[in-house]
Tab-separated table of C-alpha atoms in Angstrom:
chain	number	residue	atom	x	y	z
A	1	MET	CA	0.121	-9.278	-20.976
A	2	PRO	CA	1.584	-5.833	-20.264
A	3	ILE	CA	3.344	-6.509	-16.965
A	4	VAL	CA	4.689	-3.161	-15.710
A	5	LYS	CA	6.372	-4.264	-12.527
A	6	GLY	CA	6.441	-7.585	-10.720
A	7	GLY	CA	8.439	-9.219	-7.943
A	8	LYS	CA	8.232	-12.458	-6.089
A	9	GLY	CA	4.512	-13.209	-5.508
A	10	ALA	CA	3.453	-9.984	-7.195
A	11	ALA	CA	2.344	-8.574	-10.487
A	12	LYS	CA	1.459	-5.065	-11.661
A	13	VAL	CA	-0.596	-4.453	-14.800
A	14	LYS	CA	-2.946	-1.884	-16.393
A	15	ILE	CA	-6.346	-3.392	-17.063
A	16	ASP	CA	-9.592	-2.194	-18.568
A	17	LEU	CA	-12.981	-1.848	-16.881
A	18	GLU	CA	-14.256	-5.354	-17.664
A	19	GLN	CA	-11.022	-6.979	-16.505
A	20	TRP	CA	-11.223	-4.960	-13.306
A	21	ARG	CA	-14.815	-6.067	-12.727
A	22	GLU	CA	-13.765	-9.674	-13.177
A	23	LEU	CA	-10.743	-9.427	-10.921
A	24	ALA	CA	-12.659	-7.556	-8.183
A	25	SER	CA	-15.717	-9.845	-8.355
A	26	PRO	CA	-14.746	-12.000	-5.293
A	27	PHE	CA	-14.785	-8.807	-3.200
A	28	TYR	CA	-16.890	-6.097	-4.869
A	29	GLU	CA	-19.520	-5.160	-7.397
A	30	VAL	CA	-18.010	-2.387	-9.520
A	31	PHE	CA	-20.159	0.551	-10.772
A	32	PRO	CA	-18.109	3.006	-12.861
A	33	LYS	CA	-18.769	6.774	-12.797
A	34	GLU	CA	-16.801	7.504	-15.934
A	35	ALA	CA	-17.031	6.443	-19.585
A	36	THR	CA	-15.681	2.954	-20.184
A	37	GLU	CA	-12.785	4.177	-22.299
A	38	GLN	CA	-11.602	6.411	-19.364
A	39	ALA	CA	-11.953	3.735	-16.748
A	40	GLY	CA	-8.640	1.887	-16.872
A	41	VAL	CA	-7.187	0.621	-13.610
A	42	ASP	CA	-3.534	0.176	-12.603
A	43	ILE	CA	-3.301	-2.607	-10.032
A	44	ASP	CA	-0.550	-4.415	-8.151
A	45	VAL	CA	-1.492	-7.408	-5.990
A	46	GLN	CA	0.718	-9.472	-3.700
A	47	GLU	CA	0.201	-12.466	-1.455
A	48	ARG	CA	2.388	-12.144	1.631
A	49	ASP	CA	2.168	-15.018	4.124
A	50	HIS	CA	-1.516	-14.892	5.100
A	51	LEU	CA	-2.131	-11.290	4.022
A	52	PHE	CA	-3.369	-10.020	0.687
A	53	LEU	CA	-1.941	-6.665	-0.395
A	54	SER	CA	-3.207	-4.445	-3.185
A	55	LYS	CA	-2.234	-1.145	-4.741
A	56	VAL	CA	-4.890	0.376	-7.014
A	57	ALA	CA	-4.907	3.530	-9.139
A	58	SER	CA	-8.513	3.763	-10.189
A	59	PRO	CA	-11.064	6.090	-11.889
A	60	ARG	CA	-14.283	7.378	-10.305
A	61	GLN	CA	-16.329	4.420	-9.236
A	62	VAL	CA	-18.607	2.910	-6.591
A	63	LEU	CA	-17.581	-0.399	-5.028
A	64	VAL	CA	-20.167	-2.452	-3.123
A	65	HIS	CA	-19.275	-5.398	-0.866
A	66	ASN	CA	-22.440	-7.123	0.305
A	67	PRO	CA	-22.061	-10.413	2.241
A	68	SER	CA	-25.784	-11.146	1.888
A	69	THR	CA	-25.666	-11.218	-1.948
A	70	ASN	CA	-22.030	-11.799	-2.955
A	71	LYS	CA	-21.637	-15.490	-2.254
A	72	GLN	CA	-18.199	-15.697	-3.895
A	73	ALA	CA	-16.466	-13.558	-1.329
A	74	CYS	CA	-14.831	-14.685	1.850
A	75	HIS	CA	-16.013	-12.292	4.536
A	76	ASP	CA	-13.798	-13.361	7.433
A	77	TYR	CA	-11.270	-10.576	7.139
A	78	LEU	CA	-10.607	-6.959	7.942
A	79	LEU	CA	-9.529	-4.421	5.327
A	80	PHE	CA	-6.856	-1.937	6.181
A	81	GLU	CA	-7.062	0.918	3.674
A	82	ARG	CA	-4.861	3.958	3.080
A	83	PHE	CA	-5.260	6.523	0.326
A	84	TYR	CA	-2.291	8.377	-1.163
A	85	ALA	CA	-4.353	10.497	-3.538
A	86	GLY	CA	-8.040	11.111	-4.129
A	87	GLY	CA	-10.645	9.713	-1.749
A	88	GLY	CA	-14.437	9.916	-1.450
A	89	LYS	CA	-16.976	8.497	0.964
A	90	GLY	CA	-17.514	5.159	2.618
A	91	GLU	CA	-20.163	3.323	4.636
A	92	VAL	CA	-19.757	0.238	6.806
A	93	GLY	CA	-23.058	-1.049	8.064
A	94	ASP	CA	-24.693	2.115	9.398
A	95	THR	CA	-21.413	3.996	9.866
A	96	GLY	CA	-20.573	6.635	7.260
A	97	PHE	CA	-17.158	8.196	6.911
A	98	THR	CA	-15.039	10.400	4.606
A	99	VAL	CA	-12.107	8.891	2.761
A	100	THR	CA	-9.047	11.168	2.600
A	101	PRO	CA	-5.268	10.706	2.328
A	102	ASP	CA	-4.818	11.949	5.886
A	103	ARG	CA	-6.554	9.020	7.573
A	104	MET	CA	-6.227	5.225	7.596
A	105	HIS	CA	-9.235	2.989	7.957
A	106	LEU	CA	-9.971	-0.559	9.219
A	107	ILE	CA	-13.138	-2.204	7.971
A	108	ASP	CA	-14.825	-5.462	8.952
A	109	MET	CA	-15.764	-7.045	5.641
A	110	SER	CA	-18.362	-9.337	7.219
A	111	GLN	CA	-20.414	-6.122	7.109
A	112	ARG	CA	-21.892	-4.447	4.043
A	113	TYR	CA	-19.278	-1.949	2.784
A	114	VAL	CA	-19.833	0.724	0.134
A	115	SER	CA	-17.024	2.919	-1.204
A	116	ASP	CA	-17.843	5.897	-3.432
A	117	LYS	CA	-14.423	6.969	-4.795
A	118	GLU	CA	-13.098	9.792	-6.897
A	119	ARG	CA	-9.946	9.202	-8.966
A	120	SER	CA	-7.705	7.613	-6.364
A	121	LEU	CA	-4.483	5.870	-5.538
A	122	SER	CA	-4.988	3.509	-2.617
A	123	HIS	CA	-3.280	0.672	-0.794
A	124	GLY	CA	-5.188	-2.102	0.940
A	125	VAL	CA	-4.275	-5.030	3.187
A	126	CYS	CA	-6.750	-7.858	3.817
A	127	ILE	CA	-6.136	-9.460	7.168
A	128	PRO	CA	-7.971	-12.649	8.264
A	129	HIS	CA	-10.062	-12.263	11.417
A	130	ALA	CA	-8.196	-15.207	12.919
A	131	ALA	CA	-4.808	-13.511	12.550
A	132	LEU	CA	-6.051	-10.588	14.653
A	133	GLY	CA	-8.211	-12.563	17.085
A	134	TYR	CA	-11.067	-10.421	15.854
A	135	VAL	CA	-14.645	-11.396	16.770
A	136	PRO	CA	-17.385	-9.704	14.657
A	137	GLY	CA	-20.063	-8.101	16.778
A	138	GLU	CA	-17.843	-7.910	19.843
A	139	GLN	CA	-15.291	-5.447	18.373
A	140	PRO	CA	-15.810	-2.366	16.250
A	141	ALA	CA	-16.735	-2.899	12.577
A	142	PHE	CA	-14.891	0.290	11.702
A	143	ALA	CA	-11.860	2.104	13.043
A	144	SER	CA	-9.971	5.151	11.791
A	145	LEU	CA	-6.601	6.678	12.643
A	146	ALA	CA	-5.204	10.087	11.666
A	147	LEU	CA	-2.020	9.845	9.683
A	148	ASN	CA	-0.430	12.856	11.492
A	149	SER	CA	-0.977	11.362	14.983
A	150	ALA	CA	1.803	9.548	16.851
A	151	LYS	CA	-0.042	6.234	16.465
A	152	GLY	CA	-0.841	6.990	12.831
A	153	ARG	CA	2.759	7.719	11.931
A	154	LEU	CA	3.942	4.501	13.608
A	155	LEU	CA	1.410	2.349	11.776
A	156	ALA	CA	2.073	4.150	8.476
A	157	ALA	CA	5.811	3.401	8.808
A	158	ALA	CA	5.092	-0.261	9.449
A	159	HIS	CA	2.724	-0.389	6.448
A	160	ALA	CA	5.339	1.259	4.208
A	161	GLU	CA	7.928	-1.346	5.235
A	162	LEU	CA	5.502	-4.145	4.554
A	163	LEU	CA	4.925	-2.753	0.992
A	164	ASN	CA	8.591	-2.101	0.385
A	165	ALA	CA	9.602	-5.641	1.281
A	166	GLY	CA	7.654	-6.895	-1.709
A	167	SER	CA	9.631	-4.783	-4.151
A	168	ASP	CA	12.989	-6.222	-3.048
A	169	PRO	CA	13.394	-9.936	-3.695
A	170	ASN	CA	16.549	-10.078	-1.602
A	171	ARG	CA	14.838	-9.169	1.637
A	172	ASN	CA	14.178	-11.988	4.019
A	173	ASP	CA	12.284	-10.260	6.788
A	174	SER	CA	8.798	-10.503	5.307
A	175	GLU	CA	7.436	-12.745	8.013
A	176	THR	CA	8.713	-10.371	10.769
A	177	LEU	CA	7.173	-7.397	9.012
A	178	VAL	CA	3.807	-9.157	8.632
A	179	GLN	CA	3.821	-10.010	12.342
A	180	ALA	CA	4.789	-6.450	13.283
A	181	PHE	CA	2.032	-4.957	11.125
A	182	ILE	CA	-0.645	-7.274	12.605
A	183	VAL	CA	0.485	-6.469	16.157
A	184	LEU	CA	0.289	-2.762	15.498
A	185	ILE	CA	-3.175	-3.068	13.967
A	186	LYS	CA	-4.282	-4.873	17.151
A	187	GLN	CA	-2.724	-2.330	19.457
A	188	LEU	CA	-3.268	0.929	17.611
A	189	MET	CA	-6.565	0.437	15.782
A	190	LEU	CA	-8.350	-2.274	17.778
A	191	GLY	CA	-6.936	-1.381	21.149
A	192	GLN	CA	-5.829	-4.916	22.067
A	193	ASP	CA	-3.015	-4.303	24.526
A	194	THR	CA	-1.932	-7.994	25.004
A	195	GLU	CA	1.407	-9.272	26.182
A	196	GLU	CA	2.125	-10.266	22.543
A	197	THR	CA	1.672	-6.696	21.376
A	198	ARG	CA	3.678	-5.286	24.260
A	199	SER	CA	6.548	-7.731	23.695
A	200	LEU	CA	6.855	-7.168	19.950
A	201	GLY	CA	6.182	-3.445	20.319
A	202	ARG	CA	9.274	-3.065	22.504
A	203	GLU	CA	11.447	-4.433	19.686
A	204	LEU	CA	10.190	-2.105	16.976
A	205	PRO	CA	10.209	1.622	17.986
A	206	MET	CA	13.642	2.895	16.943
A	207	GLN	CA	13.511	1.270	13.518
A	208	LEU	CA	9.985	2.502	12.911
A	209	LEU	CA	10.694	5.943	14.303
A	210	LEU	CA	13.621	6.291	11.913
A	211	ARG	CA	11.503	5.275	8.970
A	212	ASP	CA	8.677	7.548	10.100
A	213	TYR	CA	11.055	10.512	10.331
A	214	ILE	CA	12.409	9.820	6.873
A	215	ALA	CA	8.939	9.523	5.358
A	216	ALA	CA	7.946	12.880	6.880
A	217	ASN	CA	11.155	14.653	5.832
A	218	LEU	CA	11.890	13.269	2.359
A	219	GLN	CA	11.695	16.711	0.825
A	220	ARG	CA	14.528	18.073	2.996
A	221	PRO	CA	17.651	18.407	0.827
A	222	ASP	CA	19.864	17.765	3.904
A	223	LEU	CA	18.240	14.388	4.759
A	224	SER	CA	21.237	12.058	5.135
A	225	ALA	CA	22.986	9.579	7.421
A	226	ARG	CA	24.749	12.444	9.188
A	227	HIS	CA	21.465	14.262	9.727
A	228	LEU	CA	19.911	11.126	11.299
A	229	GLU	CA	22.990	10.337	13.397
A	230	ASP	CA	22.884	13.814	14.872
A	231	GLY	CA	19.151	13.961	15.303
A	232	PHE	CA	18.755	10.525	16.930
A	233	GLY	CA	22.125	10.359	18.722
A	234	LEU	CA	23.117	7.194	16.867
A	235	SER	CA	26.530	5.970	15.683
A	236	ARG	CA	27.057	5.354	11.969
A	237	ALA	CA	27.326	1.572	12.659
A	238	THR	CA	24.021	1.508	14.600
A	239	LEU	CA	22.250	3.559	11.927
A	240	TYR	CA	23.515	1.255	9.157
A	241	ARG	CA	22.420	-1.802	11.141
A	242	HIS	CA	18.833	-0.529	11.104
A	243	PHE	CA	18.962	-0.288	7.290
A	244	ALA	CA	21.286	-3.192	6.380
A	245	ALA	CA	18.442	-5.167	4.756
A	246	GLU	CA	17.811	-2.196	2.379
A	247	GLY	CA	21.461	-1.796	1.408
A	248	GLY	CA	22.141	1.172	3.679
A	249	ILE	CA	20.549	4.451	4.655
A	250	ALA	CA	21.417	6.352	1.451
A	251	ARG	CA	19.781	3.682	-0.726
A	252	TYR	CA	16.728	3.556	1.572
A	253	ILE	CA	16.172	7.342	1.293
A	254	ARG	CA	16.687	7.255	-2.457
A	255	ASN	CA	14.171	4.409	-2.878
A	256	ARG	CA	11.541	6.178	-0.753
A	257	ARG	CA	11.967	9.276	-2.911
A	258	LEU	CA	11.624	7.157	-6.038
A	259	ASP	CA	8.411	5.717	-4.561
A	260	ARG	CA	7.034	9.243	-4.090
A	261	CYS	CA	7.868	9.976	-7.736
A	262	PHE	CA	5.992	6.900	-8.782
A	263	PHE	CA	2.902	7.804	-6.727
A	264	GLU	CA	2.866	11.336	-8.094
A	265	LEU	CA	3.399	10.310	-11.734
A	266	ALA	CA	0.771	7.565	-11.534
A	267	GLY	CA	-1.883	10.122	-10.634
A	268	ALA	CA	-0.629	13.104	-12.642
A	269	GLN	CA	-1.781	14.606	-15.928
A	270	PRO	CA	0.606	13.798	-18.845
A	271	VAL	CA	1.644	17.412	-19.572
A	272	ARG	CA	5.004	18.620	-20.898
A	273	GLY	CA	7.690	18.875	-18.196
A	274	GLN	CA	5.763	16.840	-15.642
A	275	VAL	CA	8.435	14.090	-15.222
A	276	ALA	CA	11.196	16.696	-14.783
A	277	ALA	CA	9.150	18.656	-12.255
A	278	VAL	CA	8.380	15.585	-10.143
A	279	ALA	CA	12.022	14.465	-10.272
A	280	ARG	CA	13.256	17.849	-9.075
A	281	ARG	CA	10.718	17.986	-6.279
A	282	TRP	CA	12.223	14.794	-4.869
A	283	HIS	CA	15.836	15.867	-5.399
A	284	PHE	CA	16.720	13.992	-8.566
A	285	THR	CA	18.531	16.654	-10.663
A	286	ASP	CA	20.234	14.385	-13.197
A	287	ALA	CA	17.656	13.257	-15.735
A	288	SER	CA	19.555	10.293	-17.115
A	289	GLN	CA	20.405	9.016	-13.607
A	290	PHE	CA	16.795	9.464	-12.523
A	291	ASN	CA	15.526	7.444	-15.518
A	292	ARG	CA	18.030	4.698	-14.832
A	293	LEU	CA	17.267	4.435	-11.159
A	294	TYR	CA	13.519	4.611	-11.794
A	295	ARG	CA	13.641	1.805	-14.388
A	296	GLN	CA	15.768	-0.329	-12.056
A	297	ARG	CA	13.209	0.010	-9.248
A	298	PHE	CA	9.929	-0.226	-11.193
A	299	GLY	CA	10.738	-1.952	-14.492
A	300	THR	CA	9.332	0.913	-16.523
A	301	SER	CA	10.210	4.505	-17.398
A	302	PRO	CA	8.825	7.633	-15.626
A	303	SER	CA	7.173	8.720	-18.863
A	304	ASP	CA	5.424	5.387	-19.285
A	305	THR	CA	4.071	5.585	-15.727
A	306	LEU	CA	2.748	9.067	-16.532
A	307	SER	CA	1.238	7.991	-19.817
A	308	PRO	CA	1.320	4.196	-20.356
A	309	THR	CA	1.984	3.229	-23.937
A	310	GLN	CA	1.177	-0.431	-23.564
A	311	LYS	CA	-2.353	-1.520	-24.294
A	312	PRO	CA	-4.197	-4.037	-22.110
A	313	PRO	CA	-5.597	-7.271	-23.601
A	314	ALA	CA	-9.078	-6.914	-24.882
A	315	THR	CA	-10.938	-9.297	-22.482
A	316	GLY	CA	-10.366	-11.454	-19.462
A	317	ALA	CA	-8.719	-10.599	-16.145
A	318	PRO	CA	-4.897	-10.832	-16.307
A	319	PRO	CA	-4.045	-14.444	-15.433
A	320	HIS	CA	-1.179	-13.601	-13.036
A	321	GLN	CA	-3.462	-11.268	-11.090
A	322	ALA	CA	-6.370	-13.697	-11.088
A	323	ARG	CA	-4.143	-16.575	-9.830
A	324	ILE	CA	-2.836	-14.456	-6.918
A	325	VAL	CA	-6.401	-13.445	-5.950
A	326	GLN	CA	-7.754	-16.993	-6.285
A	327	ASN	CA	-4.861	-18.592	-4.502
A	328	TRP	CA	-5.248	-16.218	-1.576
A	329	MET	CA	-9.017	-16.775	-1.532
A	330	ASP	CA	-8.554	-20.549	-1.581
A	331	LYS	CA	-6.147	-20.476	1.377
A	332	PHE	CA	-8.413	-18.043	3.235
A	333	GLN	CA	-11.510	-20.266	2.874
A	334	THR	CA	-9.755	-23.349	4.221
A	335	ARG	CA	-8.664	-21.662	7.461
């Protein structure tokens, strides 16, 4: 099986249309809008505590989640969804909305949900109703938050940290990040201002504000420890403490820039000079060093991300992916 990148509790592969239909079947019916040979999907799934995380680079398609007909699916969860590229339209119950990279959505999957997507790169997090104290019918079935709002930037920073933790097997703060993300979903998207959210929220702001600032300023060539010390009035020791789990501030900034390169290459056309152009845009000027760092982080080369050379197996959903999905579903249904 052509594993591209995988960490603890995670696997990333490129699969064909029939494999994608099989893997998605507990959640969606898949209706492609492109020819089968053009409909490959890059997918990375992770199980993190009681959350199910997915990253999907997909072709044009319609996804239908229908609780009344799809008996396989567990419907007692909310789907947090953020698009990094592409988009389309969605409908939850009778509520229609536009899917764009500048908004994040929260969807109650006990409702009928239809997603009509263009070519897209999206990240999703499935969160059990019970983890959020969510009661269908008493709370909104759909919520949306602008990425460029203060609340949106705070939640996006927490989401990015949740994703980044899965790519580093040496990190041991996964449980804290899961709890923080759930608390922020409650407070920022569902409006639950409980003592729990207030207590945990007081412990998070500086770390999340730093990460939010870095995410918004990655293209600045002067982004550095000194820049952050001056801008936030922090000592070098305090700043390092906030990024000790990531190996320091310089490594954290470098890895976020590598992530941006990955997202751009995954959705780009494989034309001559594309890899070099993306690398320069994110301040990697040494081609050999960029290739080495990229391979260390993702387990593949930039050119293979742009135009994968490995072929997927002919039939059957990838077993590592299927096991992660099934294991999560089994745990979910016994709650």
